[in-house]
mmCIF file of C-alpha atoms in Angstrom:
data_model
loop_
_atom_site.group_PDB
_atom_site.id
_atom_site.type_symbol
_atom_site.label_atom_id
_atom_site.label_comp_id
_atom_site.label_asym_id
_atom_site.label_seq_id
_atom_site.Cartn_x
_atom_site.Cartn_y
_atom_site.Cartn_z
ATOM 1 C CA MET A 688 -32.653 8.986 4.617
ATOM 2 C CA GLY A 689 -32.782 5.620 2.884
ATOM 3 C CA LYS A 690 -35.735 3.420 2.120
ATOM 4 C CA VAL A 691 -37.555 0.814 4.178
ATOM 5 C CA VAL A 692 -37.668 -2.264 1.972
ATOM 6 C CA VAL A 693 -39.602 -5.463 2.531
ATOM 7 C CA ASP A 694 -37.471 -8.243 1.075
ATOM 8 C CA VAL A 695 -38.722 -11.802 0.960
ATOM 9 C CA SER A 696 -38.818 -14.959 -1.185
ATOM 10 C CA PRO A 697 -42.361 -16.259 -1.705
ATOM 11 C CA SER A 698 -43.572 -19.193 -3.758
ATOM 12 C CA VAL A 699 -45.723 -18.425 -6.814
ATOM 13 C CA ASP A 700 -48.784 -19.052 -4.632
ATOM 14 C CA GLY A 701 -47.567 -16.625 -1.986
ATOM 15 C CA TYR A 702 -46.110 -18.741 0.816
ATOM 16 C CA VAL A 703 -42.860 -17.732 2.529
ATOM 17 C CA ALA A 704 -42.543 -21.048 4.371
ATOM 18 C CA GLY A 705 -44.075 -24.470 4.049
ATOM 19 C CA PRO A 706 -46.087 -26.103 6.841
ATOM 20 C CA GLY A 707 -44.270 -27.208 10.006
ATOM 21 C CA VAL A 708 -41.841 -24.352 10.725
ATOM 22 C CA ALA A 709 -39.693 -25.240 13.764
ATOM 23 C CA VAL A 710 -36.201 -24.819 15.130
ATOM 24 C CA GLY A 711 -34.041 -26.928 12.837
ATOM 25 C CA ARG A 712 -36.582 -26.483 10.042
ATOM 26 C CA PRO A 713 -36.812 -22.709 9.557
ATOM 27 C CA PHE A 714 -38.896 -22.856 6.386
ATOM 28 C CA GLY A 715 -40.989 -25.852 7.318
ATOM 29 C CA GLU A 716 -41.449 -28.844 5.119
ATOM 30 C CA ALA A 717 -40.395 -28.121 1.550
ATOM 31 C CA GLY A 718 -39.827 -24.433 2.214
ATOM 32 C CA THR A 719 -36.025 -24.445 1.975
ATOM 33 C CA ARG A 720 -36.410 -24.508 -1.792
ATOM 34 C CA LEU A 721 -37.543 -20.879 -1.497
ATOM 35 C CA HIS A 722 -34.000 -19.883 -0.555
ATOM 36 C CA ARG A 723 -32.167 -21.965 -3.126
ATOM 37 C CA TRP A 724 -31.445 -18.824 -5.147
ATOM 38 C CA MET A 725 -29.427 -17.544 -2.158
ATOM 39 C CA GLY A 726 -27.290 -20.667 -2.134
ATOM 40 C CA GLU A 727 -29.182 -22.517 0.562
ATOM 41 C CA ASP A 728 -30.768 -25.944 0.194
ATOM 42 C CA GLY A 729 -27.458 -27.440 -0.994
ATOM 43 C CA PHE A 730 -27.481 -25.731 -4.385
ATOM 44 C CA PRO A 731 -24.699 -23.299 -5.297
ATOM 45 C CA PRO A 732 -26.235 -20.030 -6.506
ATOM 46 C CA THR A 733 -25.665 -19.152 -10.143
ATOM 47 C CA ALA A 734 -23.733 -15.996 -11.006
ATOM 48 C CA ALA A 735 -26.984 -14.214 -11.871
ATOM 49 C CA ASP A 736 -28.559 -15.249 -8.570
ATOM 50 C CA ARG A 737 -25.446 -14.092 -6.721
ATOM 51 C CA ASP A 738 -25.615 -10.726 -8.515
ATOM 52 C CA ALA A 739 -29.249 -10.327 -7.447
ATOM 53 C CA LEU A 740 -28.280 -11.134 -3.866
ATOM 54 C CA GLU A 741 -25.402 -8.650 -3.914
ATOM 55 C CA ARG A 742 -27.632 -5.928 -5.349
ATOM 56 C CA MET A 743 -30.156 -6.592 -2.619
ATOM 57 C CA TYR A 744 -27.549 -6.093 0.108
ATOM 58 C CA ALA A 745 -25.600 -3.318 -1.621
ATOM 59 C CA THR A 746 -27.639 -0.464 -0.149
ATOM 60 C CA THR A 747 -28.881 -2.262 2.976
ATOM 61 C CA ARG A 748 -27.389 -0.971 6.213
ATOM 62 C CA ALA A 749 -29.718 -2.463 8.809
ATOM 63 C CA VAL A 750 -32.226 -5.305 9.059
ATOM 64 C CA VAL A 751 -35.510 -5.775 10.940
ATOM 65 C CA ILE A 752 -36.821 -9.265 11.697
ATOM 66 C CA GLY A 753 -39.350 -10.896 13.989
ATOM 67 C CA ARG A 754 -38.616 -13.029 17.023
ATOM 68 C CA ARG A 755 -39.818 -16.229 15.425
ATOM 69 C CA MET A 756 -37.505 -15.742 12.462
ATOM 70 C CA PHE A 757 -34.665 -15.087 14.881
ATOM 71 C CA ASP A 758 -35.425 -18.226 16.914
ATOM 72 C CA VAL A 759 -35.548 -20.582 13.944
ATOM 73 C CA GLY A 760 -32.759 -18.775 12.077
ATOM 74 C CA ILE A 761 -30.038 -18.146 14.618
ATOM 75 C CA ASP A 762 -28.451 -21.607 14.413
ATOM 76 C CA PRO A 763 -28.441 -21.967 10.616
ATOM 77 C CA TRP A 764 -27.095 -18.404 10.265
ATOM 78 C CA GLY A 765 -23.871 -19.694 11.843
ATOM 79 C CA GLU A 766 -20.800 -18.020 13.304
ATOM 80 C CA ASP A 767 -21.111 -14.739 11.390
ATOM 81 C CA GLY A 768 -24.853 -14.310 11.884
ATOM 82 C CA ALA A 769 -25.336 -14.294 8.089
ATOM 83 C CA PHE A 770 -26.521 -10.678 7.751
ATOM 84 C CA ARG A 771 -23.190 -8.940 8.583
ATOM 85 C CA LEU A 772 -25.262 -5.883 9.577
ATOM 86 C CA PRO A 773 -27.102 -4.606 12.654
ATOM 87 C CA VAL A 774 -30.270 -6.673 13.007
ATOM 88 C CA PHE A 775 -33.218 -5.399 15.066
ATOM 89 C CA VAL A 776 -35.375 -8.212 16.429
ATOM 90 C CA ILE A 777 -38.997 -7.358 17.322
ATOM 91 C CA THR A 778 -39.850 -9.290 20.469
ATOM 92 C CA ASN A 779 -41.700 -9.072 23.763
ATOM 93 C CA ARG A 780 -38.751 -10.649 25.568
ATOM 94 C CA PRO A 781 -35.988 -8.112 26.291
ATOM 95 C CA GLY A 782 -32.424 -9.373 25.938
ATOM 96 C CA GLU A 783 -28.806 -8.310 25.772
ATOM 97 C CA ASP A 784 -27.338 -7.656 22.330
ATOM 98 C CA LEU A 785 -26.122 -10.850 20.713
ATOM 99 C CA VAL A 786 -22.926 -10.517 18.702
ATOM 100 C CA ARG A 787 -22.156 -13.060 15.996
ATOM 101 C CA GLY A 788 -19.004 -11.853 14.266
ATOM 102 C CA PRO A 789 -19.979 -8.835 12.137
ATOM 103 C CA THR A 790 -23.688 -9.264 12.934
ATOM 104 C CA VAL A 791 -25.214 -7.668 16.014
ATOM 105 C CA PHE A 792 -28.738 -8.707 17.004
ATOM 106 C CA ARG A 793 -30.590 -6.107 19.093
ATOM 107 C CA PHE A 794 -33.887 -6.909 20.770
ATOM 108 C CA VAL A 795 -36.630 -4.285 20.519
ATOM 109 C CA THR A 796 -39.685 -4.621 22.772
ATOM 110 C CA GLU A 797 -41.532 -1.455 21.666
ATOM 111 C CA GLY A 798 -43.006 -2.788 18.448
ATOM 112 C CA ALA A 799 -42.386 -2.721 14.696
ATOM 113 C CA ALA A 800 -42.435 1.073 14.265
ATOM 114 C CA ARG A 801 -39.778 1.511 16.943
ATOM 115 C CA ALA A 802 -37.623 -1.255 15.454
ATOM 116 C CA VAL A 803 -37.771 0.385 12.022
ATOM 117 C CA GLU A 804 -36.978 3.768 13.587
ATOM 118 C CA LEU A 805 -33.927 2.392 15.387
ATOM 119 C CA ALA A 806 -32.797 0.576 12.247
ATOM 120 C CA ALA A 807 -33.248 3.724 10.135
ATOM 121 C CA ALA A 808 -31.139 5.715 12.597
ATOM 122 C CA VAL A 809 -28.294 3.210 12.194
ATOM 123 C CA ALA A 810 -28.767 2.922 8.416
ATOM 124 C CA GLY A 811 -28.398 6.669 7.774
ATOM 125 C CA ASP A 812 -28.569 7.118 3.995
ATOM 126 C CA GLY A 813 -28.697 3.358 3.522
ATOM 127 C CA ASP A 814 -31.771 1.168 3.433
ATOM 128 C CA VAL A 815 -33.552 -0.778 6.140
ATOM 129 C CA MET A 816 -34.488 -4.280 5.043
ATOM 130 C CA VAL A 817 -37.564 -5.837 6.634
ATOM 131 C CA ALA A 818 -36.734 -9.493 6.088
ATOM 132 C CA GLY A 819 -39.584 -11.307 7.824
ATOM 133 C CA GLY A 820 -41.346 -13.240 9.000
ATOM 134 C CA ALA A 821 -44.644 -12.637 7.310
ATOM 135 C CA ASP A 822 -46.282 -11.247 10.452
ATOM 136 C CA VAL A 823 -43.607 -8.569 10.902
ATOM 137 C CA ILE A 824 -43.898 -7.652 7.215
ATOM 138 C CA GLN A 825 -47.669 -7.300 7.591
ATOM 139 C CA GLN A 826 -47.248 -5.165 10.731
ATOM 140 C CA CYS A 827 -44.850 -2.851 8.906
ATOM 141 C CA LEU A 828 -47.194 -2.580 5.908
ATOM 142 C CA ALA A 829 -50.196 -1.896 8.151
ATOM 143 C CA ALA A 830 -48.282 0.817 9.983
ATOM 144 C CA GLY A 831 -47.285 2.507 6.728
ATOM 145 C CA LEU A 832 -43.573 2.041 7.331
ATOM 146 C CA VAL A 833 -42.670 0.482 3.961
ATOM 147 C CA ASP A 834 -41.335 2.290 0.862
ATOM 148 C CA GLU A 835 -40.657 -0.695 -1.338
ATOM 149 C CA ILE A 836 -41.492 -4.393 -1.623
ATOM 150 C CA ARG A 837 -38.919 -6.700 -3.194
ATOM 151 C CA LEU A 838 -40.135 -10.188 -3.978
ATOM 152 C CA HIS A 839 -37.939 -13.038 -5.122
ATOM 153 C CA VAL A 840 -40.645 -15.252 -6.584
ATOM 154 C CA VAL A 841 -39.659 -18.916 -6.595
ATOM 155 C CA PRO A 842 -41.227 -21.221 -9.201
ATOM 156 C CA VAL A 843 -43.048 -23.666 -6.953
ATOM 157 C CA LEU A 844 -46.606 -24.071 -5.654
ATOM 158 C CA LEU A 845 -46.542 -24.986 -1.957
ATOM 159 C CA GLY A 846 -50.317 -24.993 -1.372
ATOM 160 C CA ALA A 847 -49.963 -24.525 2.391
ATOM 161 C CA GLY A 848 -47.727 -22.923 5.007
ATOM 162 C CA THR A 849 -47.076 -19.337 6.082
ATOM 163 C CA ARG A 850 -48.656 -16.776 3.775
ATOM 164 C CA LEU A 851 -46.794 -13.591 2.949
ATOM 165 C CA PHE A 852 -50.098 -11.670 2.768
ATOM 166 C CA ALA A 853 -52.714 -13.139 5.059
ATOM 167 C CA ARG A 854 -54.723 -10.248 6.432
ATOM 168 C CA PRO A 855 -57.906 -8.789 5.000
ATOM 169 C CA LEU A 856 -57.418 -5.149 3.996
ATOM 170 C CA ALA A 857 -59.650 -2.121 4.459
ATOM 171 C CA ASP A 858 -58.957 -1.090 0.859
ATOM 172 C CA ARG A 859 -57.042 -2.467 -2.042
ATOM 173 C CA VAL A 860 -53.477 -1.211 -2.283
ATOM 174 C CA GLU A 861 -52.224 -0.121 -5.692
ATOM 175 C CA LEU A 862 -48.526 -0.605 -6.305
ATOM 176 C CA GLU A 863 -46.175 0.203 -9.122
ATOM 177 C CA GLN A 864 -43.662 -2.270 -10.445
ATOM 178 C CA THR A 865 -40.262 -0.664 -10.838
ATOM 179 C CA ASP A 866 -37.936 -3.564 -11.600
ATOM 180 C CA GLN A 867 -37.982 -7.113 -12.963
ATOM 181 C CA VAL A 868 -34.932 -9.400 -13.049
ATOM 182 C CA ALA A 869 -34.949 -13.079 -13.979
ATOM 183 C CA THR A 870 -32.352 -15.447 -12.571
ATOM 184 C CA PRO A 871 -32.367 -19.245 -12.854
ATOM 185 C CA PHE A 872 -33.826 -19.910 -9.389
ATOM 186 C CA ALA A 873 -36.137 -16.888 -8.937
ATOM 187 C CA THR A 874 -37.830 -13.862 -10.496
ATOM 188 C CA HIS A 875 -36.913 -10.679 -8.677
ATOM 189 C CA LEU A 876 -39.635 -8.023 -8.673
ATOM 190 C CA THR A 877 -39.624 -4.583 -7.037
ATOM 191 C CA PHE A 878 -42.736 -2.573 -6.191
ATOM 192 C CA ARG A 879 -43.431 0.769 -4.598
ATOM 193 C CA ALA A 880 -46.628 2.565 -3.690
ATOM 194 C CA ALA A 881 -48.425 3.921 -6.760
ATOM 195 C CA THR A 882 -50.002 7.015 -5.288
ATOM 196 C CA SER A 883 -48.208 7.916 -2.054
ATOM 197 C CA ASP A 884 -44.780 7.766 -0.484
ATOM 198 C CA ARG A 885 -45.430 4.703 1.581
ATOM 199 C CA VAL A 886 -47.095 1.350 0.961
ATOM 200 C CA VAL A 887 -49.933 1.224 3.456
ATOM 201 C CA ALA A 888 -51.879 -2.014 3.750
ATOM 202 C CA THR A 889 -54.453 -1.415 6.448
ATOM 203 C CA ARG A 890 -56.307 -4.221 8.040
ATOM 204 C CA THR A 891 -60.066 -4.186 8.314
ATOM 205 C CA THR A 892 -61.298 -3.875 11.850
ATOM 206 C CA SER A 893 -63.297 -7.001 12.528
ATOM 207 C CA MET B 1244 -62.137 -42.983 -24.713
ATOM 208 C CA SER B 1245 -58.548 -42.815 -23.635
ATOM 209 C CA ILE B 1246 -55.901 -40.419 -24.796
ATOM 210 C CA VAL B 1247 -52.317 -40.667 -23.718
ATOM 211 C CA VAL B 1248 -51.202 -37.338 -22.363
ATOM 212 C CA ALA B 1249 -47.587 -36.609 -23.156
ATOM 213 C CA ARG B 1250 -45.855 -35.141 -20.110
ATOM 214 C CA ASN B 1251 -42.467 -34.240 -21.428
ATOM 215 C CA HIS B 1252 -42.343 -31.489 -24.041
ATOM 216 C CA GLU B 1253 -38.656 -31.987 -24.730
ATOM 217 C CA GLU B 1254 -39.396 -35.503 -25.906
ATOM 218 C CA VAL B 1255 -42.522 -34.903 -27.910
ATOM 219 C CA GLY B 1256 -41.965 -31.419 -29.302
ATOM 220 C CA PRO B 1257 -44.050 -28.305 -29.116
ATOM 221 C CA TYR B 1258 -46.767 -29.422 -31.517
ATOM 222 C CA VAL B 1259 -48.507 -31.570 -28.910
ATOM 223 C CA SER B 1260 -51.650 -29.976 -27.607
ATOM 224 C CA ARG B 1261 -51.098 -28.611 -24.098
ATOM 225 C CA VAL B 1262 -53.386 -27.945 -21.152
ATOM 226 C CA ILE B 1263 -52.813 -24.394 -19.897
ATOM 227 C CA TRP B 1264 -54.175 -22.628 -16.825
ATOM 228 C CA HIS B 1265 -54.392 -18.948 -17.776
ATOM 229 C CA ILE B 1266 -55.008 -16.381 -15.050
ATOM 230 C CA THR B 1267 -54.438 -12.854 -13.825
ATOM 231 C CA MET B 1268 -53.288 -12.750 -10.208
ATOM 232 C CA SER B 1269 -52.901 -9.991 -7.631
ATOM 233 C CA LEU B 1270 -49.594 -9.569 -5.829
ATOM 234 C CA ASP B 1271 -51.138 -11.121 -2.727
ATOM 235 C CA GLY B 1272 -52.123 -14.245 -4.629
ATOM 236 C CA PHE B 1273 -55.788 -13.764 -5.563
ATOM 237 C CA ILE B 1274 -57.127 -14.622 -9.016
ATOM 238 C CA ALA B 1275 -60.465 -12.921 -8.246
ATOM 239 C CA GLY B 1276 -61.073 -10.169 -5.720
ATOM 240 C CA PRO B 1277 -63.815 -9.824 -3.087
ATOM 241 C CA ASN B 1278 -67.202 -10.801 -4.575
ATOM 242 C CA ASP B 1279 -65.405 -12.216 -7.621
ATOM 243 C CA SER B 1280 -64.414 -8.713 -8.732
ATOM 244 C CA MET B 1281 -61.956 -8.420 -11.609
ATOM 245 C CA ASP B 1282 -61.924 -4.621 -11.870
ATOM 246 C CA TRP B 1283 -58.398 -4.607 -10.441
ATOM 247 C CA ALA B 1284 -57.120 -6.435 -13.523
ATOM 248 C CA VAL B 1285 -58.063 -3.809 -16.095
ATOM 249 C CA ARG B 1286 -57.034 -0.383 -17.272
ATOM 250 C CA GLU B 1287 -58.238 2.671 -15.451
ATOM 251 C CA TRP B 1288 -58.606 6.179 -16.764
ATOM 252 C CA SER B 1289 -58.801 9.466 -14.948
ATOM 253 C CA ASP B 1290 -61.576 11.967 -15.752
ATOM 254 C CA ASP B 1291 -59.333 13.714 -18.260
ATOM 255 C CA GLY B 1292 -58.662 10.462 -20.127
ATOM 256 C CA ALA B 1293 -55.182 9.654 -18.845
ATOM 257 C CA ASN B 1294 -54.291 6.020 -18.302
ATOM 258 C CA THR B 1295 -53.734 5.938 -14.558
ATOM 259 C CA ARG B 1296 -53.053 2.229 -14.276
ATOM 260 C CA ASP B 1297 -51.062 0.543 -17.006
ATOM 261 C CA ILE B 1298 -52.722 -2.861 -16.650
ATOM 262 C CA ASP B 1299 -53.924 -4.404 -19.891
ATOM 263 C CA VAL B 1300 -53.720 -8.168 -20.353
ATOM 264 C CA ASP B 1301 -54.889 -7.793 -23.970
ATOM 265 C CA ARG B 1302 -51.590 -6.137 -24.816
ATOM 266 C CA SER B 1303 -49.498 -9.007 -23.429
ATOM 267 C CA ALA B 1304 -47.721 -10.961 -26.174
ATOM 268 C CA ILE B 1305 -47.854 -14.089 -24.012
ATOM 269 C CA ALA B 1306 -51.615 -13.712 -23.447
ATOM 270 C CA ASP B 1307 -52.072 -13.214 -27.173
ATOM 271 C CA GLU B 1308 -50.131 -16.397 -27.912
ATOM 272 C CA VAL B 1309 -52.266 -18.345 -25.414
ATOM 273 C CA LEU B 1310 -55.435 -17.072 -27.066
ATOM 274 C CA ARG B 1311 -54.234 -17.748 -30.621
ATOM 275 C CA SER B 1312 -53.037 -21.274 -29.819
ATOM 276 C CA ALA B 1313 -56.131 -22.270 -27.838
ATOM 277 C CA GLY B 1314 -58.655 -24.636 -29.409
ATOM 278 C CA ALA B 1315 -61.005 -25.230 -26.486
ATOM 279 C CA ILE B 1316 -61.769 -23.958 -23.015
ATOM 280 C CA LEU B 1317 -62.518 -26.219 -20.082
ATOM 281 C CA GLY B 1318 -64.012 -24.381 -17.117
ATOM 282 C CA GLY B 1319 -65.274 -25.334 -13.691
ATOM 283 C CA ARG B 1320 -68.870 -24.852 -12.635
ATOM 284 C CA ARG B 1321 -68.135 -22.019 -10.244
ATOM 285 C CA TRP B 1322 -66.197 -20.189 -12.929
ATOM 286 C CA TYR B 1323 -69.127 -20.634 -15.335
ATOM 287 C CA ASP B 1324 -71.715 -19.361 -12.848
ATOM 288 C CA VAL B 1325 -69.624 -16.299 -11.988
ATOM 289 C CA ALA B 1326 -68.992 -15.612 -15.687
ATOM 290 C CA GLN B 1327 -72.750 -15.855 -16.381
ATOM 291 C CA ARG B 1328 -73.609 -13.590 -13.484
ATOM 292 C CA LEU B 1329 -70.934 -10.918 -13.867
ATOM 293 C CA TYR B 1330 -69.011 -11.141 -17.118
ATOM 294 C CA ASP B 1331 -71.400 -11.790 -20.056
ATOM 295 C CA GLY B 1332 -70.938 -15.558 -19.829
ATOM 296 C CA VAL B 1333 -68.984 -17.136 -22.658
ATOM 297 C CA ASP B 1334 -69.439 -13.971 -24.752
ATOM 298 C CA GLY B 1335 -67.160 -12.176 -22.316
ATOM 299 C CA ILE B 1336 -64.260 -14.635 -22.580
ATOM 300 C CA TYR B 1337 -61.073 -12.890 -23.694
ATOM 301 C CA GLY B 1338 -62.941 -9.638 -24.036
ATOM 302 C CA GLY B 1339 -65.375 -11.201 -26.491
ATOM 303 C CA GLU B 1340 -62.665 -12.532 -28.791
ATOM 304 C CA TRP B 1341 -63.193 -16.223 -27.996
ATOM 305 C CA ARG B 1342 -64.968 -18.121 -30.788
ATOM 306 C CA GLY B 1343 -64.211 -21.768 -29.903
ATOM 307 C CA PRO B 1344 -65.957 -24.440 -27.893
ATOM 308 C CA VAL B 1345 -66.385 -24.105 -24.120
ATOM 309 C CA PHE B 1346 -66.764 -27.163 -21.883
ATOM 310 C CA VAL B 1347 -68.003 -26.887 -18.315
ATOM 311 C CA LEU B 1348 -67.366 -29.750 -15.916
ATOM 312 C CA THR B 1349 -70.233 -30.069 -13.444
ATOM 313 C CA HIS B 1350 -72.075 -32.714 -11.470
ATOM 314 C CA GLN B 1351 -75.370 -30.970 -12.123
ATOM 315 C CA PRO B 1352 -75.793 -29.389 -15.548
ATOM 316 C CA PRO B 1353 -78.236 -26.465 -15.420
ATOM 317 C CA HIS B 1354 -81.781 -27.155 -16.688
ATOM 318 C CA GLN B 1355 -82.056 -24.221 -19.040
ATOM 319 C CA ALA B 1356 -80.395 -24.603 -22.418
ATOM 320 C CA ALA B 1357 -76.985 -23.026 -22.669
ATOM 321 C CA GLN B 1358 -75.514 -21.108 -25.562
ATOM 322 C CA LYS B 1359 -74.578 -23.288 -28.522
ATOM 323 C CA SER B 1360 -70.856 -23.068 -27.896
ATOM 324 C CA VAL B 1361 -71.209 -24.440 -24.339
ATOM 325 C CA THR B 1362 -71.183 -28.147 -23.504
ATOM 326 C CA PHE B 1363 -71.760 -29.377 -19.973
ATOM 327 C CA LEU B 1364 -69.769 -32.458 -19.029
ATOM 328 C CA SER B 1365 -70.498 -34.755 -16.099
ATOM 329 C CA CYS B 1366 -67.616 -37.187 -16.213
ATOM 330 C CA PRO B 1367 -64.259 -37.880 -14.588
ATOM 331 C CA LEU B 1368 -61.793 -35.002 -14.961
ATOM 332 C CA ALA B 1369 -59.384 -36.904 -17.202
ATOM 333 C CA ASP B 1370 -62.235 -37.672 -19.609
ATOM 334 C CA ALA B 1371 -63.296 -34.013 -19.603
ATOM 335 C CA VAL B 1372 -59.741 -32.941 -20.449
ATOM 336 C CA ALA B 1373 -59.624 -35.585 -23.196
ATOM 337 C CA THR B 1374 -62.947 -34.346 -24.616
ATOM 338 C CA ALA B 1375 -61.752 -30.753 -24.646
ATOM 339 C CA ARG B 1376 -58.466 -31.838 -26.208
ATOM 340 C CA THR B 1377 -60.265 -33.664 -28.989
ATOM 341 C CA ALA B 1378 -62.412 -30.601 -29.654
ATOM 342 C CA ALA B 1379 -59.282 -28.424 -29.655
ATOM 343 C CA ASN B 1380 -58.132 -30.455 -32.645
ATOM 344 C CA GLY B 1381 -54.405 -30.130 -32.121
ATOM 345 C CA LYS B 1382 -54.551 -26.741 -30.454
ATOM 346 C CA ASN B 1383 -54.292 -26.167 -26.699
ATOM 347 C CA VAL B 1384 -56.906 -26.473 -23.969
ATOM 348 C CA VAL B 1385 -57.243 -23.487 -21.635
ATOM 349 C CA ILE B 1386 -58.426 -24.155 -18.087
ATOM 350 C CA PHE B 1387 -60.553 -21.604 -16.216
ATOM 351 C CA GLY B 1388 -61.420 -21.857 -12.514
ATOM 352 C CA ALA B 1389 -59.214 -22.343 -9.459
ATOM 353 C CA ASN B 1390 -60.859 -25.573 -8.301
ATOM 354 C CA LEU B 1391 -60.696 -27.246 -11.670
ATOM 355 C CA ALA B 1392 -57.089 -26.137 -12.158
ATOM 356 C CA LYS B 1393 -56.149 -27.528 -8.752
ATOM 357 C CA GLN B 1394 -57.643 -30.898 -9.629
ATOM 358 C CA CYS B 1395 -55.831 -30.863 -12.967
ATOM 359 C CA LEU B 1396 -52.557 -30.062 -11.192
ATOM 360 C CA GLN B 1397 -52.997 -32.825 -8.667
ATOM 361 C CA ASP B 1398 -53.983 -35.388 -11.284
ATOM 362 C CA GLY B 1399 -50.991 -34.501 -13.459
ATOM 363 C CA LEU B 1400 -53.210 -33.172 -16.243
ATOM 364 C CA LEU B 1401 -51.862 -29.607 -16.403
ATOM 365 C CA ASP B 1402 -48.910 -28.775 -18.664
ATOM 366 C CA GLU B 1403 -48.501 -25.039 -18.203
ATOM 367 C CA ILE B 1404 -49.525 -22.100 -16.033
ATOM 368 C CA VAL B 1405 -49.593 -18.599 -17.519
ATOM 369 C CA ILE B 1406 -49.936 -15.867 -14.895
ATOM 370 C CA HIS B 1407 -50.282 -12.131 -15.397
ATOM 371 C CA LEU B 1408 -49.269 -10.633 -12.057
ATOM 372 C CA ALA B 1409 -50.946 -7.300 -11.262
ATOM 373 C CA PRO B 1410 -49.261 -4.979 -8.735
ATOM 374 C CA VAL B 1411 -52.153 -4.654 -6.329
ATOM 375 C CA LEU B 1412 -52.946 -6.055 -2.886
ATOM 376 C CA LEU B 1413 -56.598 -7.140 -2.618
ATOM 377 C CA GLY B 1414 -56.723 -8.673 0.863
ATOM 378 C CA ASP B 1415 -59.455 -11.155 0.018
ATOM 379 C CA GLY B 1416 -60.903 -13.223 -2.809
ATOM 380 C CA VAL B 1417 -60.236 -16.501 -4.608
ATOM 381 C CA ARG B 1418 -56.722 -17.750 -3.988
ATOM 382 C CA LEU B 1419 -54.514 -19.180 -6.721
ATOM 383 C CA TYR B 1420 -53.758 -22.451 -5.008
ATOM 384 C CA GLU B 1421 -54.555 -23.966 -1.633
ATOM 385 C CA SER B 1422 -53.848 -27.582 -0.903
ATOM 386 C CA THR B 1423 -53.034 -29.060 2.483
ATOM 387 C CA GLY B 1424 -51.089 -32.290 2.823
ATOM 388 C CA THR B 1425 -49.952 -32.519 -0.787
ATOM 389 C CA ASP B 1426 -46.431 -32.310 -2.175
ATOM 390 C CA PRO B 1427 -45.140 -29.009 -3.533
ATOM 391 C CA ILE B 1428 -45.507 -28.644 -7.282
ATOM 392 C CA VAL B 1429 -42.237 -27.576 -8.825
ATOM 393 C CA LEU B 1430 -42.535 -25.282 -11.831
ATOM 394 C CA THR B 1431 -40.089 -24.228 -14.510
ATOM 395 C CA ARG B 1432 -40.269 -20.645 -15.702
ATOM 396 C CA THR B 1433 -40.164 -20.762 -19.504
ATOM 397 C CA GLU B 1434 -41.070 -17.147 -20.298
ATOM 398 C CA LEU B 1435 -41.040 -13.835 -18.462
ATOM 399 C CA ALA B 1436 -42.144 -10.449 -19.732
ATOM 400 C CA ALA B 1437 -43.423 -7.096 -18.554
ATOM 401 C CA THR B 1438 -46.517 -5.638 -20.187
ATOM 402 C CA GLY B 1439 -46.927 -2.202 -18.712
ATOM 403 C CA GLN B 1440 -47.441 -2.837 -15.015
ATOM 404 C CA LEU B 1441 -48.129 -6.546 -15.481
ATOM 405 C CA THR B 1442 -45.548 -9.260 -15.023
ATOM 406 C CA ASP B 1443 -46.259 -12.086 -17.482
ATOM 407 C CA PHE B 1444 -45.059 -15.500 -16.301
ATOM 408 C CA ARG B 1445 -45.172 -18.721 -18.252
ATOM 409 C CA PHE B 1446 -44.391 -21.856 -16.254
ATOM 410 C CA ARG B 1447 -44.124 -25.483 -17.275
ATOM 411 C CA VAL B 1448 -45.504 -27.852 -14.654
#
């Protein structure tokens, strides 16, 4: 069985989108810059950025995303659905599979754990990538579903928007850094749990 | 007193004194943990003496360069109070290695006399930075305190940010940067290193 990998591009101050996320503005005001290293925002990616992107997808066989990310992303992802993989969308609105070329979006109404389970079944020995949004990432961390966190840290301070990590935790979570790659538009860092198999970030009950 | 702050290092060369915000940050973006704890940013040993957490800012070459090239520290009032309460005040700065002047910007200087190396300033921020810069005598000014650093950033007074990123999620504490309704601040990464489990970033503002 492969790994479950959170993969996301935060600003240095930990935002994955600027304020004002909406359809037609998937990363809010100023947030598109966070995905410049992937060739979005009108900038061609450099060779090193493209290598990082290819490495990130090389072992990925299925993707898990949240409904909000799907809603604001589906138009910009275009004819081929961008991911070119099975994508499991966590939602409370059931729907028929949506096929966009090589990308199939499946709607899962039984929560994050079920979505990851279905994705893992499809991925086989490959990895499941939990791509966002922040709330889905936090749900997966809280449920102990995550083996690895990959951050593509973008050199900008946004100051406001959607935080990658927004929930108080019951305990601090120690991680271990396993990889560091610098490309012109981002710094790519990989972490796994320091003391157990899974990264478990449990919320405080309040 | 007015001092012209050079903004473009390419034009003026590296010898110009710079204003540097120097911090350790958790992976979830906190520069101090709950109750201003910093115990997450240090080494940890098991009972049998093994290093169980390879986190040691002192060993970072970038941190060492910041310390060696610093001529003055300018801190905010909250930073000063927390340092007094929890971290041996100015004697605890850089693990006790700091020997230079420390300026604290505050509207209300404390009544009791401070240590000789500490000067309380009640003046506009730009003047405080200029005072610290003069005292630094050609070396750099290091900024301590999230509030003060934010004001420096927004007033265009900060030249660099050096961050040691620790691989831990804290869940709560003092955040690196929060600012609603302001433009994003674009940074340029000028250095990147790994020191044990720390990621050392150096950014130009």
